[in-house]
Coordinates of C-alpha atoms and ligand atoms in Angstrom, one line a residue:
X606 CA 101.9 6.7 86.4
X607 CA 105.4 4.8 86.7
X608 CA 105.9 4.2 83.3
X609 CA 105.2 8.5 82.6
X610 CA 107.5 9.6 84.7
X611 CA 110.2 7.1 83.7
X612 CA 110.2 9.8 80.5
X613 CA 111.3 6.7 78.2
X614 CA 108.7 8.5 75.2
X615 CA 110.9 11.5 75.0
X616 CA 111.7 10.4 71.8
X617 CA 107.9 9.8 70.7
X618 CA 106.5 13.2 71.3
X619 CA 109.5 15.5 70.2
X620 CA 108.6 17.5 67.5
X621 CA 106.5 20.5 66.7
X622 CA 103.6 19.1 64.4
X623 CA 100.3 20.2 65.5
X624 CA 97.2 17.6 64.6
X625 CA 94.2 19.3 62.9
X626 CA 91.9 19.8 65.8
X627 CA 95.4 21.1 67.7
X628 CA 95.6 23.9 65.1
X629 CA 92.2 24.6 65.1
X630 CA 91.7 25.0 69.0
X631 CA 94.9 27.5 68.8
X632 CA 93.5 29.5 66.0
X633 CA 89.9 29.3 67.5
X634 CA 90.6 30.8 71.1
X635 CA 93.5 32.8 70.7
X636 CA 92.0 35.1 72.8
X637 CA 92.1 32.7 75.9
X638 CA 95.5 30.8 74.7
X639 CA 96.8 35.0 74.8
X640 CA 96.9 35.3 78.2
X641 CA 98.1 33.2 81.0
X642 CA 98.3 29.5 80.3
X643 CA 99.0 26.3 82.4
X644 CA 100.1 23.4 80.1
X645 CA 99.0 20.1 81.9
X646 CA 101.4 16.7 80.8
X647 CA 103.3 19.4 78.4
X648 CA 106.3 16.5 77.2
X649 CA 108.8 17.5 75.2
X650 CA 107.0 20.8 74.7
X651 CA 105.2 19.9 71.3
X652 CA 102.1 22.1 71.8
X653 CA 103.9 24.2 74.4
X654 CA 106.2 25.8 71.8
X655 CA 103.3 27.2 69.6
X656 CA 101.4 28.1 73.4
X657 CA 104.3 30.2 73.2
X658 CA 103.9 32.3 70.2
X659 CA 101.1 34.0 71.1
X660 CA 100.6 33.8 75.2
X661 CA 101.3 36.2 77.7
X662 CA 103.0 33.5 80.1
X663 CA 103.2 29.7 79.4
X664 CA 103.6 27.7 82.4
X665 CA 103.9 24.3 82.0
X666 CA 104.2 21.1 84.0
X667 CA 105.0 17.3 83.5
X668 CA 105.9 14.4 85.7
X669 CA 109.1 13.3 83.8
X670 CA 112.1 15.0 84.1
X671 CA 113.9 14.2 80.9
X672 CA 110.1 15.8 79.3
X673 CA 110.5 18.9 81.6
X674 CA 114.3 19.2 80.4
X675 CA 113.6 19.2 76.6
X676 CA 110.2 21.0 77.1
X677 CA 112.4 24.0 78.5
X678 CA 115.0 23.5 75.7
X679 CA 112.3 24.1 73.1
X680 CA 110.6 26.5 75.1
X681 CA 112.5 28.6 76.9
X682 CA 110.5 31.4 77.6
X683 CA 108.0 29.1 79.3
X684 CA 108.3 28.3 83.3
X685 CA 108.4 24.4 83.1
X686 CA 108.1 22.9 86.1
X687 CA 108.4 19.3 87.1
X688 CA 105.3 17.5 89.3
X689 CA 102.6 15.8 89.2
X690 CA 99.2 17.2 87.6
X691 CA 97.5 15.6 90.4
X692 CA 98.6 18.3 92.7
X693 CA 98.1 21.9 91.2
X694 CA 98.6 23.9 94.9
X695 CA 101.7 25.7 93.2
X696 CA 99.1 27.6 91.0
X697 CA 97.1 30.3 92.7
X698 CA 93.6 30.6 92.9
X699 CA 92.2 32.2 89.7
X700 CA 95.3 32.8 88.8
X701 CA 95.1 31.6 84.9
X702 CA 93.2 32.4 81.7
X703 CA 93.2 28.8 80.5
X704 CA 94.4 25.5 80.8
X705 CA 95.5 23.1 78.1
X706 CA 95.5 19.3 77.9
X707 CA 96.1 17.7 74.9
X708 CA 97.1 14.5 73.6
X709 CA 94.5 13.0 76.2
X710 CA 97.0 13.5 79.7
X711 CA 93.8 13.2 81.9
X712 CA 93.0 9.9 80.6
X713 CA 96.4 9.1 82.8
X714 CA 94.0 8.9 85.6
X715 CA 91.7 6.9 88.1
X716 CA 87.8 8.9 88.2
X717 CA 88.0 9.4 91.4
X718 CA 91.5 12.1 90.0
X719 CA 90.1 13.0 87.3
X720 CA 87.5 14.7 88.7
X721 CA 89.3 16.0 91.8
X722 CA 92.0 17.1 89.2
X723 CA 89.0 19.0 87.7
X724 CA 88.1 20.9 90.7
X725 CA 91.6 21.8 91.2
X726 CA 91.7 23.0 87.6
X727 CA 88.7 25.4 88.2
X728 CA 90.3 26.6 91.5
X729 CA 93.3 28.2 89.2
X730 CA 91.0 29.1 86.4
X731 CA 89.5 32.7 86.3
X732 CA 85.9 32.8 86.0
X733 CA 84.9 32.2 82.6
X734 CA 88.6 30.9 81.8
X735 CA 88.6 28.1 79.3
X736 CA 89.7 24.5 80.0
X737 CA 90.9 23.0 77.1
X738 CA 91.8 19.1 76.7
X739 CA 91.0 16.0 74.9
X740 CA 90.2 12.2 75.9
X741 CA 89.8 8.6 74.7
X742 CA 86.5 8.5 73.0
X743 CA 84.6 5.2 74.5
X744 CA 82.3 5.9 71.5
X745 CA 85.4 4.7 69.6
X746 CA 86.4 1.3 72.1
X747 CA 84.6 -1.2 69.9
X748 CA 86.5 -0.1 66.8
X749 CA 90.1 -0.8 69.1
X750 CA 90.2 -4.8 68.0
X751 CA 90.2 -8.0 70.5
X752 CA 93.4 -7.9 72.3
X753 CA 94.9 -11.3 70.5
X754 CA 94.6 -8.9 67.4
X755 CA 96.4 -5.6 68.6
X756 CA 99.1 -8.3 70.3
X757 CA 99.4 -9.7 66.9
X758 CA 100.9 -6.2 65.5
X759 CA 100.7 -4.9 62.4
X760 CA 101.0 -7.3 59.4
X761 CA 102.7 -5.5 57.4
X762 CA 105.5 -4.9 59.5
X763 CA 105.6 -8.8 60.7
X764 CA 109.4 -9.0 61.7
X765 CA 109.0 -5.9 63.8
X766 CA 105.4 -7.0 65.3
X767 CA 107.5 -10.6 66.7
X768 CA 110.4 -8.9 67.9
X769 CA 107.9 -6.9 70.0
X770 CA 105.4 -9.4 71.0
X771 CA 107.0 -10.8 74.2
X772 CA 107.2 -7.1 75.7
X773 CA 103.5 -6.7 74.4
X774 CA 102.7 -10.2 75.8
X775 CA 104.3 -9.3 79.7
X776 CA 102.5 -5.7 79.7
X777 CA 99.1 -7.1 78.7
X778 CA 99.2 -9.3 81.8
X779 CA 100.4 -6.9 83.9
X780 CA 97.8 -4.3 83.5
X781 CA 95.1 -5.9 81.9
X782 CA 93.1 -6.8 85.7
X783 CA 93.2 -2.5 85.7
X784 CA 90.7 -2.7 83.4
X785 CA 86.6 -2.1 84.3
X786 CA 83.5 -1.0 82.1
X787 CA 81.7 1.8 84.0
X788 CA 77.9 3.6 83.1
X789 CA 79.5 6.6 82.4
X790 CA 83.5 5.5 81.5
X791 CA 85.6 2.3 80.8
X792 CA 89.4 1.9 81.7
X793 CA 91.4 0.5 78.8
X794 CA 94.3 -1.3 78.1
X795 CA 94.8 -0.5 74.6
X796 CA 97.7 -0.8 72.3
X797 CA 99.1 2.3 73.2
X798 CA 103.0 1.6 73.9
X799 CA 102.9 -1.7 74.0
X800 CA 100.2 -2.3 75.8
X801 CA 102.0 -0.7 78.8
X802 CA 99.7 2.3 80.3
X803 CA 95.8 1.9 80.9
X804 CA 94.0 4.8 79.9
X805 CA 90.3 6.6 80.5
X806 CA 87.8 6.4 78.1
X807 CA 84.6 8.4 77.9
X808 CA 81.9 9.6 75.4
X809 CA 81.2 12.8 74.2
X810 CA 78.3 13.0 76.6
X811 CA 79.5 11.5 79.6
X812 CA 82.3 14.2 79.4
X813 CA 79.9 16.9 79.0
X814 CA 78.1 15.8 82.3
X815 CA 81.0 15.0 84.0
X816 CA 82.2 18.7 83.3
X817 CA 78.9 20.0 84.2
X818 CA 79.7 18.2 87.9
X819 CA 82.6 19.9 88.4
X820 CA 81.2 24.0 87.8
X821 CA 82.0 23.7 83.9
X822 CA 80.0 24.5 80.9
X823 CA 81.0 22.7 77.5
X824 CA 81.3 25.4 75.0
X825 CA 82.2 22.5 72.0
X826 CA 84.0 19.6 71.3
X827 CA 85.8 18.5 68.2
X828 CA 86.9 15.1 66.5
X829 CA 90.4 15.0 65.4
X830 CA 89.7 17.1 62.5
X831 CA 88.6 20.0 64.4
X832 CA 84.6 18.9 63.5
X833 CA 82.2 19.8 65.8
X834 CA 80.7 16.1 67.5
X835 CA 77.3 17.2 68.5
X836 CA 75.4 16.0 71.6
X837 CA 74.3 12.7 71.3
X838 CA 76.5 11.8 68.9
X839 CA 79.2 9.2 69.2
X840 CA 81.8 9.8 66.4
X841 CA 82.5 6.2 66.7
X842 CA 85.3 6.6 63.7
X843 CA 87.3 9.2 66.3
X844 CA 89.7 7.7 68.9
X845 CA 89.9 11.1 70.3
X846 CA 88.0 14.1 70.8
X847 CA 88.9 17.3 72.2
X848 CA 87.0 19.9 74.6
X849 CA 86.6 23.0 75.2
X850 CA 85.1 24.1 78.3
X851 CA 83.9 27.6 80.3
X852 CA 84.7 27.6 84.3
X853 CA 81.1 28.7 85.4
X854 CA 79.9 30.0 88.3
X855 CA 81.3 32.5 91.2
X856 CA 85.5 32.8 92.0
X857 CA 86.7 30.2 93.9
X858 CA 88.7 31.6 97.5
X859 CA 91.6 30.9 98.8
X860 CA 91.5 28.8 102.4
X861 CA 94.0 29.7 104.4
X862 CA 94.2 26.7 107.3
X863 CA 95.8 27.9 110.0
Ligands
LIG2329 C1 100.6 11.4 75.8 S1 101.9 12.4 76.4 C2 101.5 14.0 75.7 C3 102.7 14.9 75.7 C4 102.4 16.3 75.1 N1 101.2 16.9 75.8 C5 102.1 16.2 73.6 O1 100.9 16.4 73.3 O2 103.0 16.1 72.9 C6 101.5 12.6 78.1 C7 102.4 13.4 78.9 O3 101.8 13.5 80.2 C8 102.8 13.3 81.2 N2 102.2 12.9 82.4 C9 101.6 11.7 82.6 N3 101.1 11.6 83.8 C10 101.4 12.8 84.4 C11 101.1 13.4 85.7 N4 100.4 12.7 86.6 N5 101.5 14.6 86.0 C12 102.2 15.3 85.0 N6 102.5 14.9 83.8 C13 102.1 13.6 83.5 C14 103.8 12.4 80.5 O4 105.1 12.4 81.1 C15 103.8 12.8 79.1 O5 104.8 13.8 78.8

C-alpha cells in the first residue's frame, strides 16, 4: 500500500482512454452509473471524468494525494476525497446507487480486506445497487512467464530492459516472500511496475462465490473486450476481467454505538 500512496504513477494513468470492457460497462448500466456513484482507487480521474458525464454525483476517493489533486483538476464537479478504500465510514448507509472499481484497485488487498471491504461496500450500496469492478484473472497466472523471464524485460527494448533490471532485481526480493497459492486465490508478484506491488488474483468463479459470501449476486462478467466469460470458464488468454454485481438481500442499518 506504500508504494500507492507514494502517487509516483500519476503520470501512468493520466489520460482519458477508456479500455473496451470500460466502455461497454458505461454504456451497459447507465442507468446505475446515472445516479449516485462512489469511485474506489479513482487516480488521476481517468474513468472518473466520463462517471461524470452522465451521473448524478461522482464521489470519488484514492489513497495518493498527488491522484486526488489531478483527479479533482480533471473532474471538478466530482467530490474527490483523499483515504483509504479500506475504510468507507464517511459514506452513509445505503447511501449510493453504485460503486465502481476498475483497473483491478481491490486486487491492492490482503483476503481477509477484500472481503471486509466488500461488506463495507454493500453497507453504502442501496439494495439492488450495482458493484462494479475488475480483478487479476488467476485463470490467466500461468500465461504471466517465470519471473527470470519478466526480470529479463522486453527484448526488443534491450537497453531500456538493463537500465531497469537492478530496480526490478531489488523489488522482486523484496516482495516476492508476499506471495502464496490459495484454493480459491493466489497473491502475485507480477511484472506490474517493476515488480514493485503484489497483487490478488482470482478466477471467474472464485469471484462469483466470494461475492455470493458477502450478500451479492453476479449479474455478469466480462473479459477485456466487454465478452461475457461464462461460469466455468477460465478465459485463460484475459489478464483481467471485470464484474458486475447486484447488492442482494434486505437494507443494511445504521449502528449507532453509544
Ligand atoms: C491501478 S491504479 C488505477 C487508477 C484508476 N482507477 C484508473 O483506472 O486509471 C490504482 C489506484 O488505486 C489507488 N489505491 C491503491 N490502494 C488504495 C487504497 N487502499 N485506498 C484508496 N486508493 C488506493 C492508487 O493510488 C491508484 O490511483
Amino acid at each position: 500500500m506504500a508504494f500507492w500512496a507514494l502517487g509516483g504513477t500519476v503520470g501512468y494513468y493520466s489520460n482519458r482512454g477508456l479500455r473496451p470492457v470500460e466502455t461497454t460497462l458505461l454504456e451497459r448500466y447507465r442507468a446505475a452509473l446515472g445516479g449516485r456513484v462512489l469511485e474506489l482507487g479513482c487516480g488521476a480521474g481517468r474513468v472518473t471524468s466520463h462517471l461524470c458525464k452522465g451521473s448524478d454525483a461522482v464521489f470519488a476517493l484514492d489513497i495518493a494525494r498527488q491522484m486526488v489533486v489531478e483527479c479533482q483538476r480533471v473532474c471538478p464537479e466530482a467530490r474527490v476525497f483523499e483515504g483509504d478504500l479500506r475504510d468507507l465510514s464517511r459514506f452513509g448507509s445505503g447511501s449510493l446507487d453504485a460503486v465502481f472499481g476498475t483497473f483491478n484497485v481491490l486486487d491492492m488487498l490482503g483476503d481477509g480486506e477484500r472481503g471486509r471491504v466488500l461488506d463495507q461496500i454493500r453497507r453504502i450500496l442501496r439494495p439492488d445497487g450495482l458493484l462494479i469492478f475488475s480483478s487479476h484473472n488467476r485463470g490467466y497466472a500461468a500465461r504471466l512467464g517465470t519471473p527470470f523471464r519478466l526480470l529479463v524485460g522486453d527484448p526488443r527494448q534491450p537497453l531500456r530492459s538493463l537500465a531497469r533490471l537492478p530496480m526490478r532485481l531489488g523489488n522482486r526480493r523484496r516482495m516476492r516472500w508476499l506471495e502464496r497459492s490459495e484454493t480459491d486465490y493466489a497473491i502475485l508478484n507480477d511484472a506490474a511496475h517493476d515488480f514493485a506491488v503484489v497483487h490478488y488474483y482470482i478466477s471467474r468463479d472464485s469471484q462469483e462465490r466470494q461475492l455470493g459470501g458477502h450478500g451479492f449476486e453476479l449479474v455478469q462478467c466480462l473479459d477485456l473486450e466487454g465478452r461475457v466469460v461464462p461460469c466455468g470458464a477460465m478465459a485463460a488468454d484475459c489478464p483481467e476481467l471485470s464484474y458486475v454485481a447486484r447488492r442482494v438481500g434486505p437494507a443494511t442499518l445504521d449502528v449507532v454505538v453509544h
